Every structure is written in structure tokens, then in C-alpha cells.
Amino acid sequence: MKKRSLYLFIPIVTLILEILPYGAVCNFANPEGAPWRRTFSYFDPTPFGYANFTPLLTAIITCVILAFLLVYLLTGKTKIITAVKILLFAGVVLSLCPLLLGINYYSIIGALITASLIVEWVLLFLSKRNEDK
């Protein structure tokens, strides 16, 4: 159980990064020239209203991942890890979607969130592989 509790560390860090008001980016038109760049929390509905909806979906997926990992911590059922890996893949894809709007819609915090989701996926993949051997 102690080893399984280590799986919760990275999603908690990811959740903290998503709560910070620097992850989701919106660029607003400026009549004087360069657009105004504003950053928001992944949980803020403002970017969602301006068609940058994937940060909110990524945040929701992270919460679901955290809940599934808590259930795994308590029950130890390995089928939950398979579901978590699928959700992590979906979270990575969604966290990269703001790049489709342009590099100006992506932030360093967004990149850290993507990296932490990838690290958690790799950690689960390698630990599952070691258990199979």
C-alpha cells in the first residue's frame, strides 16, 4: 500500500499546477496593436467561453485520475490502472490542444502540466511492466 501511495504524488502536483492562475492562455484583441495575453487557472470558465475549452477538460480528467488512483490505493485492483493510463493519454492529448491555436496560447505551466501527465503515464507503464515480470 505504501508503494501504491506514491502514485498519488504526481497527480497532486498536476492538480496544484492546474489551480495556479497561469496555465490557460487567452489572447484578446487590442485596438492599439499587440494582443493582450491573459492567463487563467485550468478550472476557470473564462477560456472555455472563448473556445479554449481543453484546459478545463484536462483539469476534470486530472480530478478523475486522482479519484481512480485513490480507489486503486484502497482496493488494489489492477484494472483501475488500465483505465488511469487511458485517461492519462487523453489528458496529454487535451493538454496539447491549445498548441493547435498557436504557440501564443500555450504557457510554461501548461507545458509542466503536460510533462507531469506524461511522467505519471510512464511511471504507471513501467511499474505495471515490472509487476508482470
PDB file of C-alpha atoms in Angstrom:
ATOM      1  CA  MET A   1       0.000   0.000   0.000  1.00  0.00           C
ATOM      2  CA  LYS A   2       2.909   2.308   0.758  1.00  0.00           C
ATOM      3  CA  LYS A   3       4.316   1.863  -2.766  1.00  0.00           C
ATOM      4  CA  ARG A   4       0.903   2.480  -4.320  1.00  0.00           C
ATOM      5  CA  SER A   5       0.533   5.748  -2.404  1.00  0.00           C
ATOM      6  CA  LEU A   6       3.498   7.137  -4.360  1.00  0.00           C
ATOM      7  CA  TYR A   7       1.279   7.112  -7.472  1.00  0.00           C
ATOM      8  CA  LEU A   8      -0.724   9.971  -5.959  1.00  0.00           C
ATOM      9  CA  PHE A   9       2.192  12.416  -5.741  1.00  0.00           C
ATOM     10  CA  ILE A  10       2.425  13.451  -9.412  1.00  0.00           C
ATOM     11  CA  PRO A  11      -1.355  13.895  -9.949  1.00  0.00           C
ATOM     12  CA  ILE A  12      -1.494  16.087  -6.829  1.00  0.00           C
ATOM     13  CA  VAL A  13       1.343  18.221  -8.224  1.00  0.00           C
ATOM     14  CA  THR A  14      -0.516  18.358 -11.553  1.00  0.00           C
ATOM     15  CA  LEU A  15      -3.688  19.476  -9.780  1.00  0.00           C
ATOM     16  CA  ILE A  16      -1.780  22.218  -7.945  1.00  0.00           C
ATOM     17  CA  LEU A  17      -0.321  23.430 -11.253  1.00  0.00           C
ATOM     18  CA  GLU A  18      -3.815  23.477 -12.775  1.00  0.00           C
ATOM     19  CA  ILE A  19      -5.152  25.553  -9.888  1.00  0.00           C
ATOM     20  CA  LEU A  20      -2.488  28.237 -10.423  1.00  0.00           C
ATOM     21  CA  PRO A  21      -3.760  31.182 -12.493  1.00  0.00           C
ATOM     22  CA  TYR A  22      -1.011  30.866 -15.118  1.00  0.00           C
ATOM     23  CA  GLY A  23      -1.926  27.764 -17.131  1.00  0.00           C
ATOM     24  CA  ALA A  24      -4.674  28.548 -19.635  1.00  0.00           C
ATOM     25  CA  VAL A  25      -3.998  31.417 -22.029  1.00  0.00           C
ATOM     26  CA  CYS A  26      -6.346  33.751 -23.885  1.00  0.00           C
ATOM     27  CA  ASN A  27      -5.177  36.433 -26.296  1.00  0.00           C
ATOM     28  CA  PHE A  28      -7.603  39.340 -26.534  1.00  0.00           C
ATOM     29  CA  ALA A  29      -7.643  41.870 -29.372  1.00  0.00           C
ATOM     30  CA  ASN A  30      -6.036  45.191 -28.608  1.00  0.00           C
ATOM     31  CA  PRO A  31      -7.015  48.181 -30.744  1.00  0.00           C
ATOM     32  CA  GLU A  32      -3.582  49.691 -30.187  1.00  0.00           C
ATOM     33  CA  GLY A  33      -1.555  46.813 -31.637  1.00  0.00           C
ATOM     34  CA  ALA A  34      -0.271  43.681 -29.936  1.00  0.00           C
ATOM     35  CA  PRO A  35      -2.962  41.479 -28.372  1.00  0.00           C
ATOM     36  CA  TRP A  36      -3.397  41.293 -24.615  1.00  0.00           C
ATOM     37  CA  ARG A  37      -2.244  37.983 -23.209  1.00  0.00           C
ATOM     38  CA  ARG A  38      -4.165  36.888 -20.116  1.00  0.00           C
ATOM     39  CA  THR A  39      -3.611  33.687 -18.177  1.00  0.00           C
ATOM     40  CA  PHE A  40      -6.176  31.780 -16.147  1.00  0.00           C
ATOM     41  CA  SER A  41      -6.485  28.700 -13.984  1.00  0.00           C
ATOM     42  CA  TYR A  42      -7.366  25.490 -15.785  1.00  0.00           C
ATOM     43  CA  PHE A  43     -10.570  25.463 -13.713  1.00  0.00           C
ATOM     44  CA  ASP A  44     -11.587  28.997 -14.755  1.00  0.00           C
ATOM     45  CA  PRO A  45     -14.535  29.009 -17.187  1.00  0.00           C
ATOM     46  CA  THR A  46     -13.320  32.160 -18.988  1.00  0.00           C
ATOM     47  CA  PRO A  47     -11.075  30.346 -21.508  1.00  0.00           C
ATOM     48  CA  PHE A  48     -13.861  27.806 -22.016  1.00  0.00           C
ATOM     49  CA  GLY A  49     -16.154  30.655 -23.053  1.00  0.00           C
ATOM     50  CA  TYR A  50     -13.565  31.901 -25.536  1.00  0.00           C
ATOM     51  CA  ALA A  51     -13.298  28.484 -27.291  1.00  0.00           C
ATOM     52  CA  ASN A  52     -10.185  27.348 -25.430  1.00  0.00           C
ATOM     53  CA  PHE A  53     -12.074  24.506 -23.790  1.00  0.00           C
ATOM     54  CA  THR A  54      -9.384  21.855 -23.431  1.00  0.00           C
ATOM     55  CA  PRO A  55      -7.749  23.223 -20.243  1.00  0.00           C
ATOM     56  CA  LEU A  56     -10.995  22.722 -18.319  1.00  0.00           C
ATOM     57  CA  LEU A  57     -11.395  19.216 -19.756  1.00  0.00           C
ATOM     58  CA  THR A  58      -7.792  18.424 -18.801  1.00  0.00           C
ATOM     59  CA  ALA A  59      -8.467  19.595 -15.253  1.00  0.00           C
ATOM     60  CA  ILE A  60     -11.575  17.427 -14.990  1.00  0.00           C
ATOM     61  CA  ILE A  61      -9.660  14.404 -16.296  1.00  0.00           C
ATOM     62  CA  THR A  62      -6.929  15.038 -13.722  1.00  0.00           C
ATOM     63  CA  CYS A  63      -9.540  15.001 -10.944  1.00  0.00           C
ATOM     64  CA  VAL A  64     -10.951  11.717 -12.276  1.00  0.00           C
ATOM     65  CA  ILE A  65      -7.434  10.250 -12.437  1.00  0.00           C
ATOM     66  CA  LEU A  66      -6.827  11.264  -8.834  1.00  0.00           C
ATOM     67  CA  ALA A  67     -10.122   9.655  -7.762  1.00  0.00           C
ATOM     68  CA  PHE A  68      -9.306   6.435  -9.636  1.00  0.00           C
ATOM     69  CA  LEU A  69      -5.859   6.300  -8.056  1.00  0.00           C
ATOM     70  CA  LEU A  70      -7.426   6.712  -4.612  1.00  0.00           C
ATOM     71  CA  VAL A  71      -9.714   3.770  -5.374  1.00  0.00           C
ATOM     72  CA  TYR A  72      -6.700   1.779  -6.563  1.00  0.00           C
ATOM     73  CA  LEU A  73      -4.870   2.674  -3.355  1.00  0.00           C
ATOM     74  CA  LEU A  74      -7.737   1.281  -1.287  1.00  0.00           C
ATOM     75  CA  THR A  75      -8.661  -1.779  -3.370  1.00  0.00           C
ATOM     76  CA  GLY A  76      -5.511  -2.748  -5.265  1.00  0.00           C
ATOM     77  CA  LYS A  77      -7.444  -3.757  -8.391  1.00  0.00           C
ATOM     78  CA  THR A  78      -5.086  -3.590 -11.352  1.00  0.00           C
ATOM     79  CA  LYS A  79      -7.860  -2.973 -13.900  1.00  0.00           C
ATOM     80  CA  ILE A  80      -8.126   0.542 -12.493  1.00  0.00           C
ATOM     81  CA  ILE A  81      -4.541   1.229 -13.602  1.00  0.00           C
ATOM     82  CA  THR A  82      -5.522   0.413 -17.189  1.00  0.00           C
ATOM     83  CA  ALA A  83      -8.323   2.972 -17.014  1.00  0.00           C
ATOM     84  CA  VAL A  84      -5.957   5.524 -15.474  1.00  0.00           C
ATOM     85  CA  LYS A  85      -3.443   5.026 -18.287  1.00  0.00           C
ATOM     86  CA  ILE A  86      -6.172   5.626 -20.878  1.00  0.00           C
ATOM     87  CA  LEU A  87      -7.284   8.769 -19.030  1.00  0.00           C
ATOM     88  CA  LEU A  88      -3.683   9.960 -18.797  1.00  0.00           C
ATOM     89  CA  PHE A  89      -3.272   9.568 -22.551  1.00  0.00           C
ATOM     90  CA  ALA A  90      -6.490  11.543 -23.121  1.00  0.00           C
ATOM     91  CA  GLY A  91      -5.272  14.199 -20.676  1.00  0.00           C
ATOM     92  CA  VAL A  92      -1.963  14.559 -22.507  1.00  0.00           C
ATOM     93  CA  VAL A  93      -3.707  14.931 -25.862  1.00  0.00           C
ATOM     94  CA  LEU A  94      -6.135  17.516 -24.457  1.00  0.00           C
ATOM     95  CA  SER A  95      -3.371  19.446 -22.717  1.00  0.00           C
ATOM     96  CA  LEU A  96      -1.538  19.765 -26.034  1.00  0.00           C
ATOM     97  CA  CYS A  97      -4.617  21.002 -27.932  1.00  0.00           C
ATOM     98  CA  PRO A  98      -4.033  24.729 -27.209  1.00  0.00           C
ATOM     99  CA  LEU A  99      -0.984  24.398 -29.458  1.00  0.00           C
ATOM    100  CA  LEU A 100      -3.437  23.963 -32.339  1.00  0.00           C
ATOM    101  CA  LEU A 101      -4.440  27.593 -31.779  1.00  0.00           C
ATOM    102  CA  GLY A 102      -0.796  28.660 -31.823  1.00  0.00           C
ATOM    103  CA  ILE A 103       2.200  28.767 -29.527  1.00  0.00           C
ATOM    104  CA  ASN A 104       0.864  32.012 -28.027  1.00  0.00           C
ATOM    105  CA  TYR A 105      -1.982  30.013 -26.446  1.00  0.00           C
ATOM    106  CA  TYR A 106       0.393  27.736 -24.525  1.00  0.00           C
ATOM    107  CA  SER A 107       2.233  28.579 -21.320  1.00  0.00           C
ATOM    108  CA  ILE A 108       5.125  27.162 -19.354  1.00  0.00           C
ATOM    109  CA  ILE A 109       2.702  25.996 -16.666  1.00  0.00           C
ATOM    110  CA  GLY A 110       0.720  24.242 -19.414  1.00  0.00           C
ATOM    111  CA  ALA A 111       3.910  22.525 -20.553  1.00  0.00           C
ATOM    112  CA  LEU A 112       4.643  21.434 -16.963  1.00  0.00           C
ATOM    113  CA  ILE A 113       1.119  20.022 -16.686  1.00  0.00           C
ATOM    114  CA  THR A 114       1.618  18.068 -19.907  1.00  0.00           C
ATOM    115  CA  ALA A 115       5.011  16.829 -18.707  1.00  0.00           C
ATOM    116  CA  SER A 116       3.618  15.704 -15.361  1.00  0.00           C
ATOM    117  CA  LEU A 117       0.828  13.761 -17.066  1.00  0.00           C
ATOM    118  CA  ILE A 118       3.404  12.077 -19.326  1.00  0.00           C
ATOM    119  CA  VAL A 119       5.640  11.249 -16.351  1.00  0.00           C
ATOM    120  CA  GLU A 120       2.702   9.677 -14.492  1.00  0.00           C
ATOM    121  CA  TRP A 121       1.808   7.607 -17.570  1.00  0.00           C
ATOM    122  CA  VAL A 122       5.403   6.384 -17.930  1.00  0.00           C
ATOM    123  CA  LEU A 123       5.582   5.600 -14.205  1.00  0.00           C
ATOM    124  CA  LEU A 124       2.408   3.514 -14.354  1.00  0.00           C
ATOM    125  CA  PHE A 125       3.520   1.821 -17.573  1.00  0.00           C
ATOM    126  CA  LEU A 126       6.922   0.852 -16.153  1.00  0.00           C
ATOM    127  CA  SER A 127       5.549  -0.273 -12.794  1.00  0.00           C
ATOM    128  CA  LYS A 128       2.913  -2.451 -14.473  1.00  0.00           C
ATOM    129  CA  ARG A 129       5.601  -3.947 -16.696  1.00  0.00           C
ATOM    130  CA  ASN A 130       7.768  -4.741 -13.658  1.00  0.00           C
ATOM    131  CA  GLU A 131       4.822  -6.410 -11.911  1.00  0.00           C
ATOM    132  CA  ASP A 132       4.225  -8.626 -14.938  1.00  0.00           C
ATOM    133  CA  LYS A 133       7.813  -9.955 -14.829  1.00  0.00           C
TER     134      LYS A 133
END
